[in-house]
CSV table of C-alpha atoms in Angstrom, one decimal:
chain,number,residue,atom,x,y,z
A,1,MET,CA,-12.4,-14.2,16.6
A,2,ILE,CA,-9.7,-15.8,14.5
A,3,GLU,CA,-11.3,-19.0,13.3
A,4,PRO,CA,-12.4,-19.3,9.7
A,5,ILE,CA,-15.9,-20.4,10.7
A,6,ASP,CA,-16.3,-17.1,12.7
A,7,GLU,CA,-16.8,-15.2,9.5
A,8,TYR,CA,-19.9,-17.3,8.5
A,9,CYS,CA,-21.3,-17.2,12.1
A,10,VAL,CA,-21.1,-13.5,12.6
A,11,GLN,CA,-22.7,-12.8,9.2
A,12,GLN,CA,-25.8,-14.7,10.4
A,13,LEU,CA,-25.6,-13.6,14.1
A,14,LYS,CA,-26.7,-9.9,13.8
A,15,GLU,CA,-27.4,-9.3,17.5
A,16,PHE,CA,-26.3,-10.6,20.8
A,17,GLU,CA,-28.2,-9.9,24.0
A,18,GLY,CA,-30.0,-7.0,22.3
A,19,LYS,CA,-26.8,-5.4,21.0
A,20,THR,CA,-26.1,-5.1,17.3
A,21,LEU,CA,-22.7,-6.6,16.3
A,22,VAL,CA,-20.6,-4.1,14.2
A,23,SER,CA,-17.4,-5.0,12.3
A,24,VAL,CA,-14.7,-2.5,13.0
A,25,THR,CA,-13.0,-3.4,9.7
A,26,LYS,CA,-16.0,-2.1,7.7
A,27,GLU,CA,-17.2,1.4,6.9
A,28,GLY,CA,-19.9,3.1,8.9
A,29,LEU,CA,-18.3,2.6,12.3
A,30,GLU,CA,-19.7,5.3,14.6
A,31,LEU,CA,-17.7,6.3,17.6
A,32,PRO,CA,-19.2,8.4,20.4
A,33,GLU,CA,-18.4,12.1,19.8
A,34,ASP,CA,-19.5,15.4,21.3
A,35,GLU,CA,-20.3,18.5,19.3
A,36,GLU,CA,-16.8,19.9,19.5
A,37,GLU,CA,-15.2,16.7,18.2
A,38,LYS,CA,-17.7,16.5,15.4
A,39,LYS,CA,-16.9,20.1,14.4
A,40,LYS,CA,-13.1,19.4,14.4
A,41,GLN,CA,-13.7,16.3,12.3
A,42,GLU,CA,-15.6,18.3,9.7
A,43,GLU,CA,-12.7,20.8,9.6
A,44,LYS,CA,-10.3,18.0,9.0
A,45,LYS,CA,-12.4,16.6,6.2
A,46,THR,CA,-12.4,20.0,4.5
A,47,LYS,CA,-8.6,20.4,5.0
A,48,PHE,CA,-7.8,17.0,3.5
A,49,GLU,CA,-10.4,16.9,0.8
A,50,ASN,CA,-8.0,17.7,-1.9
A,51,LEU,CA,-5.5,15.1,-0.8
A,52,CYS,CA,-8.3,12.4,-0.7
A,53,LYS,CA,-9.1,13.3,-4.3
A,54,ILE,CA,-5.5,13.1,-5.4
A,55,MET,CA,-5.0,9.7,-3.7
A,56,LYS,CA,-8.2,8.4,-5.3
A,57,ASP,CA,-7.0,9.5,-8.8
A,58,ILE,CA,-3.7,7.7,-8.2
A,59,LEU,CA,-5.2,4.5,-6.9
A,60,GLU,CA,-8.0,4.5,-9.4
A,61,LYS,CA,-10.0,1.3,-9.2
A,62,LYS,CA,-8.0,-0.2,-6.4
A,63,VAL,CA,-10.3,1.6,-3.9
A,64,GLU,CA,-13.9,2.8,-4.1
A,65,LYS,CA,-13.1,6.0,-2.2
A,66,VAL,CA,-10.5,7.7,0.1
A,67,VAL,CA,-11.9,9.4,3.2
A,68,VAL,CA,-10.7,11.0,6.4
A,69,SER,CA,-10.9,8.6,9.4
A,70,ASN,CA,-11.8,9.1,13.0
A,71,ARG,CA,-10.9,5.6,14.1
A,72,LEU,CA,-7.1,5.7,13.6
A,73,VAL,CA,-4.7,6.8,16.4
A,74,THR,CA,-1.2,5.6,15.6
A,75,SER,CA,-1.4,4.4,12.0
A,76,PRO,CA,-1.3,6.8,9.0
A,77,CYS,CA,-4.0,4.9,7.1
A,78,CYS,CA,-6.0,1.7,7.0
A,79,ILE,CA,-8.1,-0.4,4.6
A,80,VAL,CA,-11.8,-1.0,5.4
A,81,THR,CA,-14.4,-2.7,3.3
A,82,SER,CA,-17.9,-1.5,2.4
A,83,THR,CA,-20.9,-2.7,4.4
A,84,TYR,CA,-21.5,-5.7,2.1
A,85,GLY,CA,-17.9,-6.3,1.0
A,86,TRP,CA,-15.7,-9.1,2.2
A,87,THR,CA,-13.4,-8.6,5.2
A,88,ALA,CA,-9.8,-9.5,4.9
A,89,ASN,CA,-10.4,-12.9,6.6
A,90,MET,CA,-13.4,-13.7,4.3
A,91,GLU,CA,-11.4,-12.7,1.2
A,92,ARG,CA,-8.6,-15.2,2.2
A,93,ILE,CA,-11.2,-17.9,2.8
A,94,MET,CA,-12.9,-17.3,-0.6
A,95,LYS,CA,-9.5,-17.3,-2.4
A,96,ALA,CA,-8.8,-20.7,-1.0
A,97,GLN,CA,-11.9,-22.2,-2.4
A,98,ALA,CA,-11.2,-24.5,-5.4
A,99,LEU,CA,-14.7,-23.9,-6.9
A,100,ARG,CA,-14.8,-20.2,-6.3
A,101,ASP,CA,-16.8,-17.9,-8.7
A,102,ASN,CA,-14.2,-15.5,-10.1
A,103,SER,CA,-16.9,-13.0,-11.2
A,104,THR,CA,-18.2,-12.7,-7.7
A,105,MET,CA,-14.7,-12.7,-6.4
A,106,GLY,CA,-13.7,-9.6,-8.4
A,107,TYR,CA,-16.8,-7.8,-7.4
A,108,MET,CA,-16.7,-8.4,-3.7
A,109,ALA,CA,-13.0,-8.1,-3.3
A,110,ALA,CA,-13.0,-4.7,-5.0
A,111,LYS,CA,-15.1,-3.0,-2.3
A,112,LYS,CA,-12.2,-1.4,-0.4
A,113,HIS,CA,-12.0,2.0,1.2
A,114,LEU,CA,-8.8,3.8,2.2
A,115,GLU,CA,-9.1,5.8,5.4
A,116,ILE,CA,-6.4,8.3,6.3
A,117,ASN,CA,-5.4,9.6,9.7
A,118,PRO,CA,-5.4,13.5,9.5
A,119,ASP,CA,-3.4,13.7,12.7
A,120,HIS,CA,-0.5,11.6,11.5
A,121,SER,CA,2.7,13.4,10.5
A,122,ILE,CA,3.1,11.3,7.3
A,123,ILE,CA,-0.4,12.2,6.0
A,124,GLU,CA,0.1,15.9,6.9
A,125,THR,CA,3.5,16.1,5.1
A,126,LEU,CA,2.0,14.2,2.1
A,127,ARG,CA,-0.8,16.7,1.9
A,128,GLN,CA,1.7,19.6,1.8
A,129,LYS,CA,3.8,17.8,-0.8
A,130,ALA,CA,0.8,16.9,-3.0
A,131,GLU,CA,-0.5,20.5,-2.8
A,132,ALA,CA,2.9,21.9,-3.8
A,133,ASP,CA,3.1,19.6,-6.9
A,134,LYS,CA,0.5,16.8,-7.3
A,135,ASN,CA,2.3,15.5,-10.4
A,136,ASP,CA,5.5,14.8,-8.4
A,137,LYS,CA,6.5,11.2,-9.1
A,138,SER,CA,7.4,10.6,-5.4
A,139,VAL,CA,3.9,11.5,-4.4
A,140,LYS,CA,2.5,8.7,-6.5
A,141,ASP,CA,5.1,6.3,-5.2
A,142,LEU,CA,4.3,7.3,-1.6
A,143,VAL,CA,0.5,7.0,-2.0
A,144,ILE,CA,0.8,3.5,-3.6
A,145,LEU,CA,3.3,2.4,-0.9
A,146,LEU,CA,0.9,3.6,1.8
A,147,TYR,CA,-2.0,1.8,0.2
A,148,GLU,CA,-0.1,-1.5,-0.2
A,149,THR,CA,1.3,-1.3,3.4
A,150,ALA,CA,-2.2,-0.6,4.7
A,151,LEU,CA,-3.4,-3.7,2.8
A,152,LEU,CA,-0.8,-5.9,4.6
A,153,SER,CA,-1.5,-4.4,8.0
A,154,SER,CA,-5.2,-4.7,7.5
A,155,GLY,CA,-4.9,-8.5,6.8
A,156,PHE,CA,-5.2,-8.4,3.0
A,157,SER,CA,-2.7,-9.9,0.5
A,158,LEU,CA,-0.8,-8.2,-2.3
A,159,GLU,CA,-1.5,-9.0,-5.9
A,160,ASP,CA,2.1,-8.3,-6.9
A,161,PRO,CA,4.6,-8.5,-4.0
A,162,GLN,CA,7.6,-8.0,-6.2
A,163,THR,CA,6.4,-4.6,-7.4
A,164,HIS,CA,5.8,-3.6,-3.7
A,165,ALA,CA,9.4,-4.8,-2.9
A,166,ASN,CA,10.9,-2.7,-5.7
A,167,ARG,CA,9.0,0.3,-4.6
A,168,ILE,CA,10.4,-0.1,-1.0
A,169,TYR,CA,13.9,-0.5,-2.5
A,170,ARG,CA,13.5,2.8,-4.4
A,171,MET,CA,12.4,4.5,-1.1
A,172,ILE,CA,15.4,3.1,0.7
A,173,LYS,CA,17.7,4.5,-2.1
A,174,LEU,CA,16.0,7.8,-1.7
A,175,GLY,CA,16.5,7.8,2.0
A,176,LEU,CA,20.2,6.9,1.6
A,177,GLY,CA,20.6,9.6,-1.0
A,178,ILE,CA,21.4,7.2,-3.8
A,179,ASP,CA,20.6,8.4,-7.3
A,180,GLU,CA,18.6,6.0,-9.4
A,181,ASP,CA,21.1,6.5,-12.3
A,182,ASP,CA,24.1,5.7,-10.1
A,183,PRO,CA,25.9,2.6,-11.4
A,184,THR,CA,25.7,-0.5,-9.2
A,185,VAL,CA,28.8,-2.3,-7.8
A,186,ASP,CA,28.6,-4.9,-10.6
A,187,ASP,CA,28.3,-2.2,-13.3
A,188,THR,CA,31.3,-0.3,-11.7
A,189,SER,CA,33.4,-3.5,-11.6
A,190,ALA,CA,32.6,-4.3,-15.2
A,191,ALA,CA,33.6,-0.8,-16.3
A,192,VAL,CA,36.9,-1.0,-14.4
A,193,THR,CA,37.7,-4.4,-16.0
A,194,GLU,CA,37.0,-3.0,-19.5
A,195,GLU,CA,39.4,0.0,-18.8
A,196,MET,CA,42.2,-2.1,-17.5
A,197,PRO,CA,45.2,-2.4,-19.9
A,198,PRO,CA,46.3,-5.9,-21.1
A,199,LEU,CA,48.9,-7.5,-18.8
A,200,GLU,CA,52.4,-7.8,-20.1
A,201,GLY,CA,53.1,-11.2,-21.6
A,202,ASP,CA,49.6,-11.6,-23.0
A,203,ASP,CA,51.0,-11.1,-26.6
A,204,ASP,CA,53.7,-13.7,-25.9
A,205,THR,CA,51.1,-16.2,-24.6
A,206,SER,CA,49.0,-15.7,-27.8
A,207,ARG,CA,52.1,-16.3,-30.0
A,208,MET,CA,52.9,-19.5,-28.1
A,209,GLU,CA,49.3,-20.7,-28.6
A,210,GLU,CA,49.6,-20.1,-32.3
A,211,VAL,CA,52.8,-22.1,-32.5
A,212,ASP,CA,51.2,-25.0,-30.6
């Protein structure tokens, strides 16, 4: 269902042939689980409880809460909306309205939840890194980068794409082993130019200009 009108139709069409329609992009999605799977899920929630709290503190009002997911398989995290919040498609539709109500816009668009995949290597490594030092600057950068990437992959738009791009560039520098304080090529060229001695004949040229 990719047409804009689908959002309005599904909101009114609650059931189809006796089956309740459920949005997989919203909270409260219940997947069939046996007792063993439920027990493992509870253990994962306990294990990642501290990481969820750290991520919520970093993201502050960007999300309502951070929880451990049971719907993710290959992705490290995803953004879902609350039961009565707007989906990504609905948010895009409302942003395109010329006569939109900005007060409602801010309220409905704010109802986002971040779900993390406890079985993903990125989340597990981030948990270890955060527990070692939750004040590590790289932890904050990684959490925000994960959140913004999850926004994009979940169909939402970024409020400040340039900041997201700068954060990616910093991570690329980190991956390449480049120090943030290292001079750039332009800075190095400028420094070399300043240190170069004057060419022979410069004084003669200056004198000729004075004579002219």
